[in-house]
Amino acid sequence: MEFVFRDPFIETLRREVLVELQLKRLQLDVLQPVLEGNDFYRRKLISAGVEHWWDIQTREDLQNLPFTNKAELSEDQVSNPRFGSNLTYPEEKYIRLHQTSGTTGEPLLWLDTRESWDWWARCWATVYRAAGVTPQDRIFFAFSFGPFIGFWSAYEGARKMNSLAIPGGGMSSYQRAKSIIANEISVLVCTPTYALHLAEVAEEEGLDIAKSNVRISIHAGEPGASLPGTKRRIEDAWGARCYDHVGATEVGAWGFECQASSGVHVNEGEFICEVIDPETEQPADEGELVITNLGRAGMPLIRYRTGDRVKANAEPCACGRSFLRFEGGVIGRIDGALNVRGINIFPSAIENIIRRFPEIGEFAVNVRTLRSLDEMGIEIELKSGDPDELTAAVVKGMRDGVGLRVTVQSVPVGTLPRFDMKAKRFTDHRKFS
Ligand SMILES: [Zn+2]
């Protein structure tokens, strides 16, 4: 297989040279303007003894800088309305405003300049090229185009690619499926959950989506596309290769899957990443991802604790990129593991087990305390098959896969909620005191 790159030079650089290049960009593209105009980071940098951009010369120097966390950014926006003090330029320099979906608290507001919006598009072009997207492709965005950054940046990235972009906002799932077929779409961009839902709707309406022109699908917003079970189901439903992508409103589009399908690469041409043990805050192979972006001086992040759990793989990738990769993409949230009867379980592990059964459509997981014991209950919607057999198979799958006894109940199709952005399938009803 021939692997494609957006920038073969940067993407295959020797790691020592890559680190040098990152530090140069950190100094000149981030620290220099930030120390001049950004109150939030000037305070933090000066408190760490950094007054000039040349005070940071090595990776070790960077590791001596304080972390940034989300709570701190939220507080800053409350005390310095409306956008906070993490702004490097006067407000008229900014051309885009987005907000986080606020799944973990108050939404954060984030601004981009013309330059940083262009940087987003470039990062997305790296995602597209790694998946083999070309200017001949037609890209459909099954996305609501609301205030969240979602796939707005992906839409902008399509322009960088010279591909034809078709927005799918304000449409029903049936209309989207019809548009994908009628416009001979070859690349689908949406969340993994929505890709499965859209395929379900198409099937109900008698549209053969697996025979459509879609050859590549790119997913973000949830970890699904890196879970082997979910990936296979999306690929079967669409008859296409499925790729994972990771990014965040406040961080940027930092990760992508290459055609070797061996985890998620960090775009180290545009981001410096560190993995730390969340307790000791020391470097680790598996732990929390800490990220510094290099192309967003207007509203930057330096050593940002993403809360994402990742596992680094330093082995060279078959694609030839020297960029670091994470096995299984983002494995979960640092605080997202459910502790049930002393067992730490990531929601993604449960999803992966349930997705092995093509008969199961939507599902929901509830953890409750019953007679002072933790109980995990799983509701499944069956599209076909024998309910008794399948519930027993899921019970067995959970016991073998995560070592937990669960109760499984089959419910009528259409009972459980559907999601088009971030799915909420896991509910913890326990009260902790
Ligand atoms: Zn690769």
Coordinates of C-alpha atoms and ligand atoms in Angstrom, one line a residue:
M1 CA 0.0 0.0 0.0
E2 CA 1.2 3.5 -0.8
F3 CA 0.8 5.9 2.1
V4 CA 0.0 9.5 1.5
F5 CA 1.0 12.6 3.4
R6 CA 0.0 16.2 3.5
D7 CA 3.6 17.2 4.2
P8 CA 5.9 14.2 3.8
F9 CA 9.0 16.2 4.9
I10 CA 7.6 17.2 8.3
E11 CA 5.6 13.9 8.9
T12 CA 8.7 11.7 8.5
L13 CA 11.3 13.9 10.1
R14 CA 13.8 12.2 12.5
R15 CA 12.5 12.7 16.0
E16 CA 15.5 14.8 17.2
V17 CA 15.0 17.2 14.4
L18 CA 11.2 17.3 14.9
V19 CA 11.7 18.2 18.6
E20 CA 14.1 21.1 17.6
L21 CA 11.5 22.3 15.1
Q22 CA 8.7 22.2 17.7
L23 CA 10.8 24.2 20.2
K24 CA 11.6 26.8 17.5
R25 CA 7.9 27.2 16.8
L26 CA 7.1 27.3 20.5
Q27 CA 9.6 30.2 21.0
L28 CA 8.7 32.3 18.0
D29 CA 5.1 31.5 17.1
V30 CA 3.8 31.1 20.6
L31 CA 6.0 32.5 23.5
Q32 CA 7.1 35.7 21.7
P33 CA 3.6 37.1 20.9
V34 CA 2.1 35.6 24.1
L35 CA 4.6 37.3 26.4
E36 CA 3.9 40.5 24.7
G37 CA 0.2 40.6 24.7
N38 CA -1.5 37.8 26.6
D39 CA -2.2 38.5 30.3
F40 CA -3.3 35.0 31.3
Y41 CA -0.1 33.3 30.1
R42 CA 2.2 36.2 30.9
R43 CA 1.2 35.8 34.5
K44 CA 1.8 32.0 34.4
L45 CA 5.1 32.2 32.5
I46 CA 6.5 35.0 34.7
S47 CA 5.6 33.0 37.9
A48 CA 7.7 30.2 36.4
G49 CA 10.6 32.5 35.8
V50 CA 10.1 32.9 32.1
E51 CA 10.3 36.5 30.9
H52 CA 11.6 36.1 27.4
W53 CA 10.9 33.5 24.6
W54 CA 14.5 32.4 24.7
D55 CA 14.2 31.3 28.3
I56 CA 12.7 28.0 26.9
Q57 CA 15.4 26.1 25.0
T58 CA 14.7 22.4 25.7
R59 CA 11.9 20.0 26.3
E60 CA 13.0 20.0 30.0
D61 CA 12.5 23.7 30.1
L62 CA 9.0 23.3 28.8
Q63 CA 8.3 20.6 31.4
N64 CA 9.1 23.1 34.1
L65 CA 6.2 25.3 33.0
P66 CA 3.0 25.1 35.0
F67 CA 0.1 23.1 33.6
T68 CA -3.1 24.7 32.4
N69 CA -6.4 23.1 33.2
K70 CA -10.0 23.6 32.2
A71 CA -11.3 24.8 35.5
E72 CA -8.7 27.6 35.5
L73 CA -9.8 28.7 32.0
S74 CA -13.5 28.7 33.1
E75 CA -12.7 30.7 36.2
D76 CA -10.7 33.2 34.1
Q77 CA -13.7 33.7 31.7
V78 CA -16.0 34.3 34.7
S79 CA -13.7 36.9 36.3
N80 CA -12.7 38.5 33.0
P81 CA -15.9 38.6 30.9
R82 CA -16.6 37.8 28.3
F83 CA -13.7 35.9 26.7
G84 CA -11.2 35.8 29.6
S85 CA -7.7 37.1 29.7
N86 CA -6.1 34.4 27.4
L87 CA -6.2 36.7 24.4
T88 CA -3.0 37.8 22.8
Y89 CA -4.4 40.4 20.4
P90 CA -7.1 43.1 20.5
E91 CA -10.7 41.6 20.0
E92 CA -11.0 43.0 16.5
K93 CA -8.3 40.6 15.3
Y94 CA -10.6 37.5 15.9
I95 CA -12.9 36.2 13.2
R96 CA -14.4 33.0 14.7
L97 CA -16.1 32.2 18.0
H98 CA -17.0 28.7 19.2
Q99 CA -17.9 27.2 22.5
T100 CA -17.4 23.8 24.1
S101 CA -20.4 21.6 24.6
G102 CA -20.1 22.0 28.3
T103 CA -20.3 18.3 29.1
T104 CA -18.0 18.8 32.1
G105 CA -19.2 22.2 33.3
E106 CA -19.8 25.7 32.0
P107 CA -19.1 26.0 28.3
L108 CA -15.8 27.6 27.4
L109 CA -15.7 30.3 24.7
W110 CA -12.9 30.1 22.2
L111 CA -11.8 32.7 19.6
D112 CA -9.7 32.3 16.5
T113 CA -7.9 34.8 14.3
R114 CA -7.7 34.5 10.6
E115 CA -4.3 32.8 11.0
S116 CA -5.4 30.3 13.6
W117 CA -8.5 29.5 11.6
D118 CA -6.3 28.8 8.7
W119 CA -4.2 26.6 11.0
W120 CA -7.3 24.6 11.9
A121 CA -7.9 24.0 8.2
R122 CA -4.3 22.9 7.7
C123 CA -4.5 20.4 10.6
W124 CA -7.7 19.0 9.0
A125 CA -6.0 18.7 5.7
T126 CA -3.4 16.5 7.4
V127 CA -6.3 14.3 8.7
Y128 CA -7.9 14.1 5.3
R129 CA -4.6 13.2 3.5
A130 CA -3.7 10.6 6.0
A131 CA -7.0 8.9 5.3
G132 CA -6.3 9.1 1.5
V133 CA -8.8 11.9 0.7
T134 CA -8.1 13.6 -2.6
P135 CA -9.3 16.8 -4.4
Q136 CA -11.6 14.6 -6.5
D137 CA -13.5 13.5 -3.4
R138 CA -16.9 14.9 -2.3
I139 CA -17.2 15.3 1.4
F140 CA -20.5 15.3 3.2
F141 CA -20.8 16.7 6.8
A142 CA -23.6 15.0 8.7
F143 CA -23.4 17.7 11.4
S144 CA -25.8 20.4 12.8
F145 CA -23.4 23.4 12.3
G146 CA -24.3 24.9 15.6
P147 CA -22.2 26.9 18.1
F148 CA -19.8 23.9 18.8
I149 CA -16.7 23.7 16.7
G150 CA -17.7 20.1 15.8
F151 CA -17.0 19.8 12.1
W152 CA -16.9 23.5 11.2
S153 CA -13.1 23.2 11.1
A154 CA -13.4 20.0 9.0
Y155 CA -15.6 22.0 6.6
E156 CA -12.9 24.7 6.4
G157 CA -10.3 21.9 5.9
A158 CA -12.1 20.6 2.8
R159 CA -11.4 24.0 1.2
K160 CA -7.7 23.5 1.8
M161 CA -8.0 20.1 0.1
N162 CA -9.8 21.5 -2.9
S163 CA -12.5 18.9 -2.4
L164 CA -16.2 19.5 -2.9
A165 CA -17.8 20.1 0.5
I166 CA -21.5 19.5 1.1
P167 CA -23.0 20.7 4.4
G168 CA -25.6 18.4 5.9
G169 CA -26.9 20.8 8.6
G170 CA -30.7 21.3 9.2
M171 CA -31.6 18.0 7.5
S172 CA -33.3 14.9 8.7
S173 CA -31.4 11.6 8.6
Y174 CA -33.4 10.4 5.7
Q175 CA -32.7 13.6 3.7
R176 CA -29.0 13.2 4.6
A177 CA -28.9 9.6 3.3
K178 CA -30.7 10.7 0.1
S179 CA -28.3 13.6 -0.4
I180 CA -25.3 11.3 0.1
I181 CA -26.5 9.0 -2.7
A182 CA -27.8 11.7 -5.1
N183 CA -24.6 13.8 -4.8
E184 CA -22.3 10.8 -5.2
I185 CA -20.6 11.5 -1.9
S186 CA -17.3 9.7 -1.4
V187 CA -16.3 10.8 2.1
L188 CA -18.6 11.0 5.1
V189 CA -17.7 13.1 8.2
C190 CA -19.7 12.6 11.4
T191 CA -19.7 11.1 14.9
P192 CA -19.3 7.3 15.0
T193 CA -22.7 7.0 16.7
Y194 CA -24.4 9.0 14.0
A195 CA -22.7 7.0 11.2
L196 CA -24.5 3.9 12.6
H197 CA -27.7 5.7 13.1
L198 CA -27.7 7.1 9.6
A199 CA -27.1 3.6 8.2
E200 CA -30.0 2.3 10.2
V201 CA -32.4 5.0 8.9
A202 CA -31.2 4.4 5.3
E203 CA -31.9 0.7 5.7
E204 CA -35.4 1.4 7.1
E205 CA -36.1 3.6 4.2
G206 CA -34.9 1.0 1.7
L207 CA -31.7 2.9 0.7
D208 CA -28.7 0.7 0.0
I209 CA -26.0 2.8 1.7
A210 CA -23.3 0.1 1.5
K211 CA -23.6 0.4 -2.3
S212 CA -23.2 4.2 -2.3
N213 CA -20.0 5.9 -3.4
V214 CA -18.8 6.5 0.1
R215 CA -15.3 5.0 0.4
I216 CA -14.0 6.8 3.4
S217 CA -15.6 7.9 6.7
I218 CA -13.9 10.1 9.3
H219 CA -15.2 10.3 12.8
A220 CA -14.7 12.4 15.9
G221 CA -16.5 13.5 19.0
E222 CA -16.5 10.1 20.7
P223 CA -13.9 7.3 20.8
G224 CA -16.0 4.8 18.8
A225 CA -14.0 4.8 15.5
S226 CA -10.9 3.4 17.3
L227 CA -12.9 0.6 19.0
P228 CA -12.5 -2.5 16.8
G229 CA -16.1 -3.5 17.3
T230 CA -17.6 -0.1 16.4
K231 CA -15.1 0.4 13.5
R232 CA -16.1 -2.9 11.9
R233 CA -19.8 -2.2 12.2
I234 CA -19.4 1.3 10.6
E235 CA -17.2 -0.2 7.8
D236 CA -19.7 -3.0 7.1
A237 CA -22.7 -0.7 7.1
W238 CA -21.1 1.8 4.7
G239 CA -18.8 -0.5 2.7
A240 CA -16.1 2.1 3.4
R241 CA -12.8 2.5 5.4
C242 CA -13.4 4.2 8.7
Y243 CA -10.9 6.5 10.3
D244 CA -10.7 8.1 13.8
H245 CA -9.9 11.7 14.4
V246 CA -9.4 13.5 17.7
G247 CA -9.5 17.1 18.6
A248 CA -11.1 19.6 21.0
T249 CA -12.5 23.1 20.7
E250 CA -9.9 24.6 23.0
V251 CA -7.0 22.5 21.7
G252 CA -7.4 22.0 18.0
A253 CA -7.5 19.0 15.6
W254 CA -4.5 17.2 17.2
G255 CA -4.8 13.5 16.1
F256 CA -5.5 11.4 13.1
E257 CA -5.5 7.8 12.0
C258 CA -3.3 6.8 9.0
Q259 CA -4.0 4.1 6.4
A260 CA -2.0 1.6 8.5
S261 CA -4.8 1.7 11.1
S262 CA -2.5 1.3 14.0
G263 CA -3.8 3.9 16.5
V264 CA -4.1 7.6 16.4
H265 CA -1.0 9.7 15.4
V266 CA -0.5 13.1 17.1
N267 CA 0.1 15.8 14.6
E268 CA 3.5 16.7 16.0
G269 CA 4.1 19.3 13.3
E270 CA 1.5 21.4 15.0
F271 CA 1.3 20.2 18.6
I272 CA 3.7 19.2 21.4
C273 CA 2.3 16.4 23.4
E274 CA 3.3 14.9 26.8
V275 CA 1.8 11.9 28.6
I276 CA 1.8 12.1 32.4
D277 CA 0.8 10.0 35.3
P278 CA -2.2 12.1 36.5
E279 CA -1.3 11.5 40.2
T280 CA 2.5 12.1 40.2
E281 CA 2.4 14.4 37.2
Q282 CA 5.6 12.7 36.0
P283 CA 6.1 11.5 32.4
A284 CA 4.5 8.1 31.7
D285 CA 3.7 5.8 28.7
E286 CA 0.1 5.6 29.7
G287 CA -1.8 8.3 31.4
E288 CA -3.2 11.8 30.8
L289 CA -2.5 13.7 27.6
V290 CA -1.0 17.1 28.1
I291 CA -0.8 19.2 24.9
T292 CA 0.7 22.5 23.7
N293 CA -0.5 23.9 20.4
L294 CA 1.8 25.7 18.1
G295 CA -0.4 27.5 15.6
R296 CA -2.9 29.4 17.7
A297 CA -1.1 32.3 19.3
G298 CA -4.3 34.4 19.5
M299 CA -5.8 32.1 22.2
P300 CA -3.2 29.4 22.9
L301 CA -2.8 26.5 25.3
I302 CA 0.5 25.6 26.9
R303 CA 0.8 22.3 28.8
Y304 CA -3.0 21.8 28.8
R305 CA -4.3 18.9 30.8
T306 CA -6.8 17.4 28.4
G307 CA -8.2 14.8 30.9
D308 CA -7.9 12.3 28.0
R309 CA -6.4 8.9 28.8
V310 CA -3.9 7.7 26.2
K311 CA -1.4 4.9 25.8
A312 CA 1.7 5.9 23.8
N313 CA 3.3 3.5 21.3
A314 CA 6.9 4.4 20.4
E315 CA 7.3 1.7 17.7
P316 CA 7.6 3.0 14.2
C317 CA 4.4 3.0 12.2
A318 CA 4.1 1.1 8.9
C319 CA 3.0 4.4 7.2
G320 CA 6.5 5.8 7.7
R321 CA 5.4 8.7 9.9
S322 CA 7.7 9.6 12.9
F323 CA 4.8 11.2 14.7
L324 CA 3.9 9.5 18.0
R325 CA 0.8 7.4 18.1
F326 CA -1.6 6.3 20.7
E327 CA -2.9 2.7 20.8
G328 CA -6.7 2.7 20.5
G329 CA -6.9 6.5 20.2
V330 CA -8.3 8.2 23.3
I331 CA -9.1 5.3 25.6
G332 CA -11.4 7.3 27.9
R333 CA -11.4 10.2 30.3
I334 CA -9.0 10.2 33.2
D335 CA -12.0 10.5 35.5
G336 CA -14.3 8.6 33.1
A337 CA -13.7 5.1 34.3
L338 CA -16.6 3.6 36.2
N339 CA -15.7 1.8 39.4
V340 CA -18.1 -1.0 39.9
R341 CA -17.5 -3.4 42.7
G342 CA -13.9 -2.4 42.8
I343 CA -13.4 -2.9 39.0
N344 CA -12.4 0.1 36.9
I345 CA -14.3 -0.1 33.7
F346 CA -14.0 2.3 30.8
P347 CA -17.3 2.9 29.0
S348 CA -15.4 2.2 25.7
A349 CA -14.6 -1.3 26.9
I350 CA -18.4 -1.9 27.4
E351 CA -19.2 -0.4 24.0
N352 CA -16.7 -2.6 22.3
I353 CA -18.3 -5.7 23.7
I354 CA -21.8 -4.7 22.8
R355 CA -20.8 -3.7 19.3
R356 CA -19.7 -7.3 18.6
F357 CA -23.4 -8.2 18.2
P358 CA -24.7 -6.8 14.9
E359 CA -28.3 -7.6 16.1
I360 CA -28.0 -4.9 18.8
G361 CA -28.9 -1.3 17.8
E362 CA -28.9 1.3 20.5
F363 CA -28.0 0.5 24.1
A364 CA -27.9 2.2 27.5
V365 CA -25.9 1.3 30.6
N366 CA -27.1 2.2 34.2
V367 CA -25.1 1.8 37.4
R368 CA -27.2 1.7 40.5
T369 CA -26.9 0.7 44.2
L370 CA -29.3 -2.1 45.0
R371 CA -29.3 -3.5 48.5
S372 CA -25.9 -1.7 49.0
L373 CA -24.3 -3.5 46.1
D374 CA -23.3 -1.9 42.8
E375 CA -25.4 -3.2 40.0
M376 CA -24.8 -2.6 36.3
G377 CA -27.8 -2.9 34.0
I378 CA -27.6 -2.9 30.3
E379 CA -30.6 -2.2 28.1
I380 CA -30.3 -3.3 24.5
E381 CA -32.5 -2.7 21.4
L382 CA -32.6 -5.8 19.2
K383 CA -33.1 -5.4 15.5
S384 CA -33.2 -9.1 15.0
G385 CA -32.4 -12.4 16.7
D386 CA -33.6 -14.2 19.8
P387 CA -33.8 -12.0 22.9
D388 CA -33.0 -14.7 25.4
E389 CA -29.9 -15.9 23.4
L390 CA -28.6 -12.4 22.9
T391 CA -29.1 -11.1 26.4
A392 CA -27.3 -14.3 27.6
A393 CA -24.5 -13.7 25.1
V394 CA -24.0 -10.1 26.3
V395 CA -23.9 -11.2 30.0
K396 CA -21.2 -13.7 29.0
G397 CA -19.3 -11.2 27.0
M398 CA -19.2 -8.7 29.9
R399 CA -18.2 -11.4 32.4
D400 CA -15.4 -12.6 30.1
G401 CA -14.4 -9.2 28.8
V402 CA -14.4 -7.0 31.9
G403 CA -15.0 -9.5 34.7
L404 CA -18.3 -8.1 35.8
R405 CA -21.7 -9.8 36.3
V406 CA -24.4 -7.5 34.7
T407 CA -28.1 -7.7 34.1
V408 CA -29.2 -7.4 30.5
Q409 CA -32.6 -6.5 29.3
S410 CA -34.0 -6.4 25.8
V411 CA -36.3 -3.4 25.1
P412 CA -38.4 -2.5 22.0
V413 CA -36.6 -0.7 19.1
G414 CA -37.0 3.0 19.4
T415 CA -37.2 3.0 23.3
L416 CA -33.7 4.4 24.0
P417 CA -32.6 8.0 23.2
R418 CA -30.8 8.7 20.0
F419 CA -27.8 11.2 19.8
D420 CA -26.3 13.2 17.0
M421 CA -23.4 14.8 18.9
K422 CA -22.0 13.3 22.1
A423 CA -23.8 10.2 23.0
K424 CA -24.8 9.7 26.7
R425 CA -25.3 6.0 27.1
F426 CA -23.7 5.6 30.5
T427 CA -25.5 6.8 33.6
D428 CA -24.2 6.4 37.1
H429 CA -27.1 6.7 39.6
R430 CA -25.1 6.0 42.7
K431 CA -24.8 8.6 45.4
F432 CA -21.3 9.1 46.8
S433 CA -20.8 10.7 50.1
Ligands
ZN1 ZN 0.8 5.6 10.7

